[in-house]
Amino acid sequence: MAVAAPSLGNQGGFRLSAKAQERLAGFTFILPALIIIIAFIFLPLLSAFLISFTNWNGLQPPTEAAGVGLANYARIFGLDGTTVVRDEFFVAIKNTFYYTLGVVPTQTILALVLAFIVNQQFLRFRGFFRVAFYFPSITSSIVIATIFLWLFNRNGVINGVIGGVANFLGLQYTPVTWINDANGIIHNFLRLFGLTARTAPAWMTETNVLGQTIWQWISGPSVTMLAIMLLAIWTTTGTMMLIFLAALQDIPRQLYEAASVDGATRWQQFRLITVPMLRPTTFFVLTIGLIGCFQVFDQIYVISQGNPAGTTKTIAWIVFRNLRDSQAGLGAALAFVLFVIIAIFTIFQRRLVGKTVQQ
Amino acid sequence: MNKTFRFLAFAIAIALIAVAAVPSAQAAQTVNLVLMGWSSSPSENERLQKIVDDWNAANPDIQVTLNQVPDYDTTLQKSLAGGEPPDVFYVDSFRFLDLVRADALMPIGDKLTDIEDFYPALRNAFTANGQFYCPPKDFSTLALQINTEMFEAAGLSAPTTWEEMRAAAEKLTKDGVYGVVVPADFARWIAFLYGAGGSVTDDEFTKMTINSPEAAEALKFYTDLYIDGFAKTPADLGVGWAGEAFGKGLVAMAFEGNWIEPYLKDQFPDLKHKAVELPAGPAGKATMAFTVCYAVPMKAKNPDAAIKFVDYLTGAQGMKAWTDLGLAMPTRASLRQGWLEKFPNLEPYLNGAEYARKWQFVPGFQAVLDKVNEQLSLVMSENQTVSGALAEIERVGNEVLASR
């Protein structure tokens, strides 16, 4: 490429330097991708950002909407003295937080264990297990959510199995209404010790922090949210397993051989070779898990629509609801707040672990 | 280098061809209209397609294409925001004021035939700023479904008051069957709110009026059915909606709209049941009307043709053809008699037209509806008191109304 073709060269006086030619060629090659990214990612992002400063209702062309400055953002954080939007936002923050806290560690650990198992040479039908574990990840989330809706039905398979086991052990089991139970699981746990909304100390039930009492803040995910969390774990673990599996197979055999020559036990090998070598992958898995959790939407849409009693409202869900209910400006602002939250967490994670990853 | 230039020339040529391929304009003699709606059931879709086909055969100058889309609200929103709305589309009374405020609808009421014939409550549902915007295509009301087999076995007659309904629910709750199914849904409870003489807001939507003794009575009545164990929610019963619970014989009573009738006939043909008007509350009878109109957009390209078509659809002839299927009820009082002769069992639903309230609120009110549903389920699970729930709904509602 750097050698100029004589036929097009000197006569016309139009001649690019070798460096410019290379640059031009480079741009030409990335042009198709660049156009697609600009048209379908960058421009919509920009217009959403601009819309977040308007009162656009989503029904007229957006150019007809009036600018409202930072009013949408002020409503989200209750800086204008109103509480309705703020309270809903912080309920969504709480729900999303519990969801993430439950899903990310569980799916990461589970994925690592599964990857370790299907990576073993002695395991028969390895191919079958790899496909079986990965299958949920490539199935449409809407389809899976619909199937879970049946599984978690009050008369569904889950209650049937638990009931059967309880019966076998001679225990009494009252079927749980999985998809319509607003009780938080931490509340349920505390109830075992006799602590309920009525018996909790006043400082918990009276102190209002951002629209919810401390007692409400510590509710934990509702039973319905727990069902959705199980669904999410089941779906995404396969993808994470695949990533771990690839990383496991990238670890050079010589390291293990050298270690066993030095007399390291299997456990030492796992702790001192496998785990450190997987560290970059682990952080990758944690990061995409975190982002996916903060954006949880389709399962909510199919299973609970934010119900019961608002315990499955997530940030992405209230973004959607505002867009649908003719408050597109507010919805766009919420979407940007979500973006900032994700960005902060990702940057925080990088800072925290970036150096160890670099080694 | 040579290759680079050849590639560039090729890329530019492709781009030029793409730009040059402008669609050639067609000579327009006939007007083409698009009617956009949602799809309800196969039989309804077929019937509507037939009505449109008949129109097309009779009006060669105005040809209509029926476009039934999934995810209707989003699709409509997109086409309105994009400035290319369909020529005629469905508007639910619930969404009506949103669209009026966005200046998306053309008021065509006064260009239609005999609008006095539409039931006043339904005309009112599509009237804003003193203008009748779009004619109601059909409507549904809530009524009480009773399982006649269970009622006869218990020696009960159809309840006509709240007290009778509660007594029936108590008596019929046995052997794993519950008296009634009560969804934690404002769209059902609101009929009881009106039956008790309560209201949600004042007439001008300036402030909430829901924190009243009447509303408290309605909320207590509705939730006590559940708390006292005579009622269950659809989810408790492991079903998707109240109609399914009723059809499966898990409950003896359900309050649903007339859409339940074809469903029961189709899915549970052996079920012995009948509809009666919702039991009267302390302040008399009340029910809800859910209705949809045929709207023409403000930016219509062919308003005259569209209005002519809408006038046919909602005129005596077009509406008769549509409602003779028995799924939805005619909105014209003049069609009442003929329709009832065909569907005598649906009379309780049609009677509701006389005293039904519209299901309609102001833009932004969805947050309040969510709050009501939330508080309903909290009261039912005894995590909230009746007065606490109403005070909370009032607080949120007043804030939403104030920020309009």
PDB file of N, CA and C in Angstrom, chain B residues 79-112:
ATOM      1  N   SER B  79     -45.411   6.541  15.126  1.00  0.00           N
ATOM      2  CA  SER B  79     -45.872   7.131  13.872  1.00  0.00           C
ATOM      3  C   SER B  79     -46.343   8.570  14.085  1.00  0.00           C
ATOM      4  N   LEU B  80     -46.878   8.879  15.270  1.00  0.00           N
ATOM      5  CA  LEU B  80     -47.270  10.266  15.540  1.00  0.00           C
ATOM      6  C   LEU B  80     -46.039  11.157  15.679  1.00  0.00           C
ATOM      7  N   ALA B  81     -45.057  10.662  16.431  1.00  0.00           N
ATOM      8  CA  ALA B  81     -43.847  11.451  16.641  1.00  0.00           C
ATOM      9  C   ALA B  81     -43.077  11.627  15.336  1.00  0.00           C
ATOM     10  N   GLY B  82     -43.187  10.627  14.449  1.00  0.00           N
ATOM     11  CA  GLY B  82     -42.502  10.710  13.174  1.00  0.00           C
ATOM     12  C   GLY B  82     -43.225  11.593  12.168  1.00  0.00           C
ATOM     13  N   GLY B  83     -44.422  12.077  12.543  1.00  0.00           N
ATOM     14  CA  GLY B  83     -45.159  12.973  11.660  1.00  0.00           C
ATOM     15  C   GLY B  83     -45.872  12.271  10.517  1.00  0.00           C
ATOM     16  N   GLU B  84     -45.966  10.931  10.561  1.00  0.00           N
ATOM     17  CA  GLU B  84     -46.643  10.184   9.504  1.00  0.00           C
ATOM     18  C   GLU B  84     -47.691   9.258  10.117  1.00  0.00           C
ATOM     19  N   PRO B  85     -48.695   9.818  10.778  1.00  0.00           N
ATOM     20  CA  PRO B  85     -49.668   8.955  11.446  1.00  0.00           C
ATOM     21  C   PRO B  85     -50.571   8.244  10.445  1.00  0.00           C
ATOM     22  N   PRO B  86     -51.161   7.098  10.831  1.00  0.00           N
ATOM     23  CA  PRO B  86     -52.138   6.444   9.965  1.00  0.00           C
ATOM     24  C   PRO B  86     -53.367   7.353   9.798  1.00  0.00           C
ATOM     25  N   ASP B  87     -54.160   7.091   8.748  1.00  0.00           N
ATOM     26  CA  ASP B  87     -55.272   7.995   8.438  1.00  0.00           C
ATOM     27  C   ASP B  87     -56.408   7.874   9.451  1.00  0.00           C
ATOM     28  N   VAL B  88     -56.598   6.653   9.951  1.00  0.00           N
ATOM     29  CA  VAL B  88     -57.624   6.418  10.973  1.00  0.00           C
ATOM     30  C   VAL B  88     -57.021   5.453  11.979  1.00  0.00           C
ATOM     31  N   PHE B  89     -57.204   5.708  13.265  1.00  0.00           N
ATOM     32  CA  PHE B  89     -56.654   4.767  14.254  1.00  0.00           C
ATOM     33  C   PHE B  89     -57.517   4.717  15.501  1.00  0.00           C
ATOM     34  N   TYR B  90     -57.338   3.629  16.258  1.00  0.00           N
ATOM     35  CA  TYR B  90     -58.069   3.444  17.517  1.00  0.00           C
ATOM     36  C   TYR B  90     -57.477   4.373  18.574  1.00  0.00           C
ATOM     37  N   VAL B  91     -58.344   4.923  19.413  1.00  0.00           N
ATOM     38  CA  VAL B  91     -57.865   5.627  20.601  1.00  0.00           C
ATOM     39  C   VAL B  91     -58.683   5.147  21.791  1.00  0.00           C
ATOM     40  N   ASP B  92     -58.019   4.609  22.775  1.00  0.00           N
ATOM     41  CA  ASP B  92     -58.675   4.175  23.994  1.00  0.00           C
ATOM     42  C   ASP B  92     -59.035   5.416  24.813  1.00  0.00           C
ATOM     43  N   SER B  93     -60.192   5.378  25.478  1.00  0.00           N
ATOM     44  CA  SER B  93     -60.596   6.551  26.265  1.00  0.00           C
ATOM     45  C   SER B  93     -59.537   6.902  27.304  1.00  0.00           C
ATOM     46  N   PHE B  94     -58.795   5.898  27.753  1.00  0.00           N
ATOM     47  CA  PHE B  94     -57.771   6.137  28.767  1.00  0.00           C
ATOM     48  C   PHE B  94     -56.631   7.004  28.218  1.00  0.00           C
ATOM     49  N   ARG B  95     -56.329   6.847  26.912  1.00  0.00           N
ATOM     50  CA  ARG B  95     -55.218   7.586  26.299  1.00  0.00           C
ATOM     51  C   ARG B  95     -55.677   8.897  25.664  1.00  0.00           C
ATOM     52  N   PHE B  96     -56.997   9.081  25.611  1.00  0.00           N
ATOM     53  CA  PHE B  96     -57.557  10.167  24.819  1.00  0.00           C
ATOM     54  C   PHE B  96     -56.988  11.543  25.182  1.00  0.00           C
ATOM     55  N   LEU B  97     -56.984  11.877  26.482  1.00  0.00           N
ATOM     56  CA  LEU B  97     -56.556  13.225  26.860  1.00  0.00           C
ATOM     57  C   LEU B  97     -55.070  13.460  26.597  1.00  0.00           C
ATOM     58  N   ASP B  98     -54.276  12.409  26.699  1.00  0.00           N
ATOM     59  CA  ASP B  98     -52.854  12.501  26.330  1.00  0.00           C
ATOM     60  C   ASP B  98     -52.719  13.005  24.905  1.00  0.00           C
ATOM     61  N   LEU B  99     -53.498  12.362  24.017  1.00  0.00           N
ATOM     62  CA  LEU B  99     -53.380  12.666  22.595  1.00  0.00           C
ATOM     63  C   LEU B  99     -53.953  14.039  22.278  1.00  0.00           C
ATOM     64  N   VAL B 100     -55.012  14.422  22.991  1.00  0.00           N
ATOM     65  CA  VAL B 100     -55.576  15.755  22.768  1.00  0.00           C
ATOM     66  C   VAL B 100     -54.558  16.808  23.184  1.00  0.00           C
ATOM     67  N   ARG B 101     -53.927  16.580  24.324  1.00  0.00           N
ATOM     68  CA  ARG B 101     -52.961  17.567  24.793  1.00  0.00           C
ATOM     69  C   ARG B 101     -51.785  17.688  23.827  1.00  0.00           C
ATOM     70  N   ALA B 102     -51.426  16.571  23.194  1.00  0.00           N
ATOM     71  CA  ALA B 102     -50.323  16.614  22.229  1.00  0.00           C
ATOM     72  C   ALA B 102     -50.792  17.143  20.880  1.00  0.00           C
ATOM     73  N   ASP B 103     -52.061  17.559  20.806  1.00  0.00           N
ATOM     74  CA  ASP B 103     -52.585  18.140  19.571  1.00  0.00           C
ATOM     75  C   ASP B 103     -52.515  17.132  18.418  1.00  0.00           C
ATOM     76  N   ALA B 104     -52.745  15.863  18.725  1.00  0.00           N
ATOM     77  CA  ALA B 104     -52.579  14.820  17.711  1.00  0.00           C
ATOM     78  C   ALA B 104     -53.890  14.475  17.025  1.00  0.00           C
ATOM     79  N   LEU B 105     -55.032  14.880  17.587  1.00  0.00           N
ATOM     80  CA  LEU B 105     -56.320  14.458  17.047  1.00  0.00           C
ATOM     81  C   LEU B 105     -57.067  15.623  16.418  1.00  0.00           C
ATOM     82  N   MET B 106     -57.778  15.291  15.337  1.00  0.00           N
ATOM     83  CA  MET B 106     -58.619  16.285  14.681  1.00  0.00           C
ATOM     84  C   MET B 106     -60.037  16.130  15.233  1.00  0.00           C
ATOM     85  N   PRO B 107     -60.665  17.213  15.694  1.00  0.00           N
ATOM     86  CA  PRO B 107     -62.043  17.071  16.169  1.00  0.00           C
ATOM     87  C   PRO B 107     -62.989  16.884  14.981  1.00  0.00           C
ATOM     88  N   ILE B 108     -63.532  15.675  14.845  1.00  0.00           N
ATOM     89  CA  ILE B 108     -64.375  15.410  13.669  1.00  0.00           C
ATOM     90  C   ILE B 108     -65.829  15.167  14.058  1.00  0.00           C
ATOM     91  N   GLY B 109     -66.122  15.300  15.372  1.00  0.00           N
ATOM     92  CA  GLY B 109     -67.458  14.970  15.871  1.00  0.00           C
ATOM     93  C   GLY B 109     -68.581  15.656  15.118  1.00  0.00           C
ATOM     94  N   ASP B 110     -68.436  16.957  14.862  1.00  0.00           N
ATOM     95  CA  ASP B 110     -69.567  17.676  14.262  1.00  0.00           C
ATOM     96  C   ASP B 110     -69.715  17.411  12.770  1.00  0.00           C
ATOM     97  N   LYS B 111     -68.824  16.601  12.198  1.00  0.00           N
ATOM     98  CA  LYS B 111     -68.970  16.267  10.779  1.00  0.00           C
ATOM     99  C   LYS B 111     -69.622  14.906  10.594  1.00  0.00           C
ATOM    100  N   LEU B 112     -70.046  14.289  11.699  1.00  0.00           N
ATOM    101  CA  LEU B 112     -70.596  12.942  11.620  1.00  0.00           C
ATOM    102  C   LEU B 112     -72.118  12.956  11.669  1.00  0.00           C
TER     103      LEU B 112
END
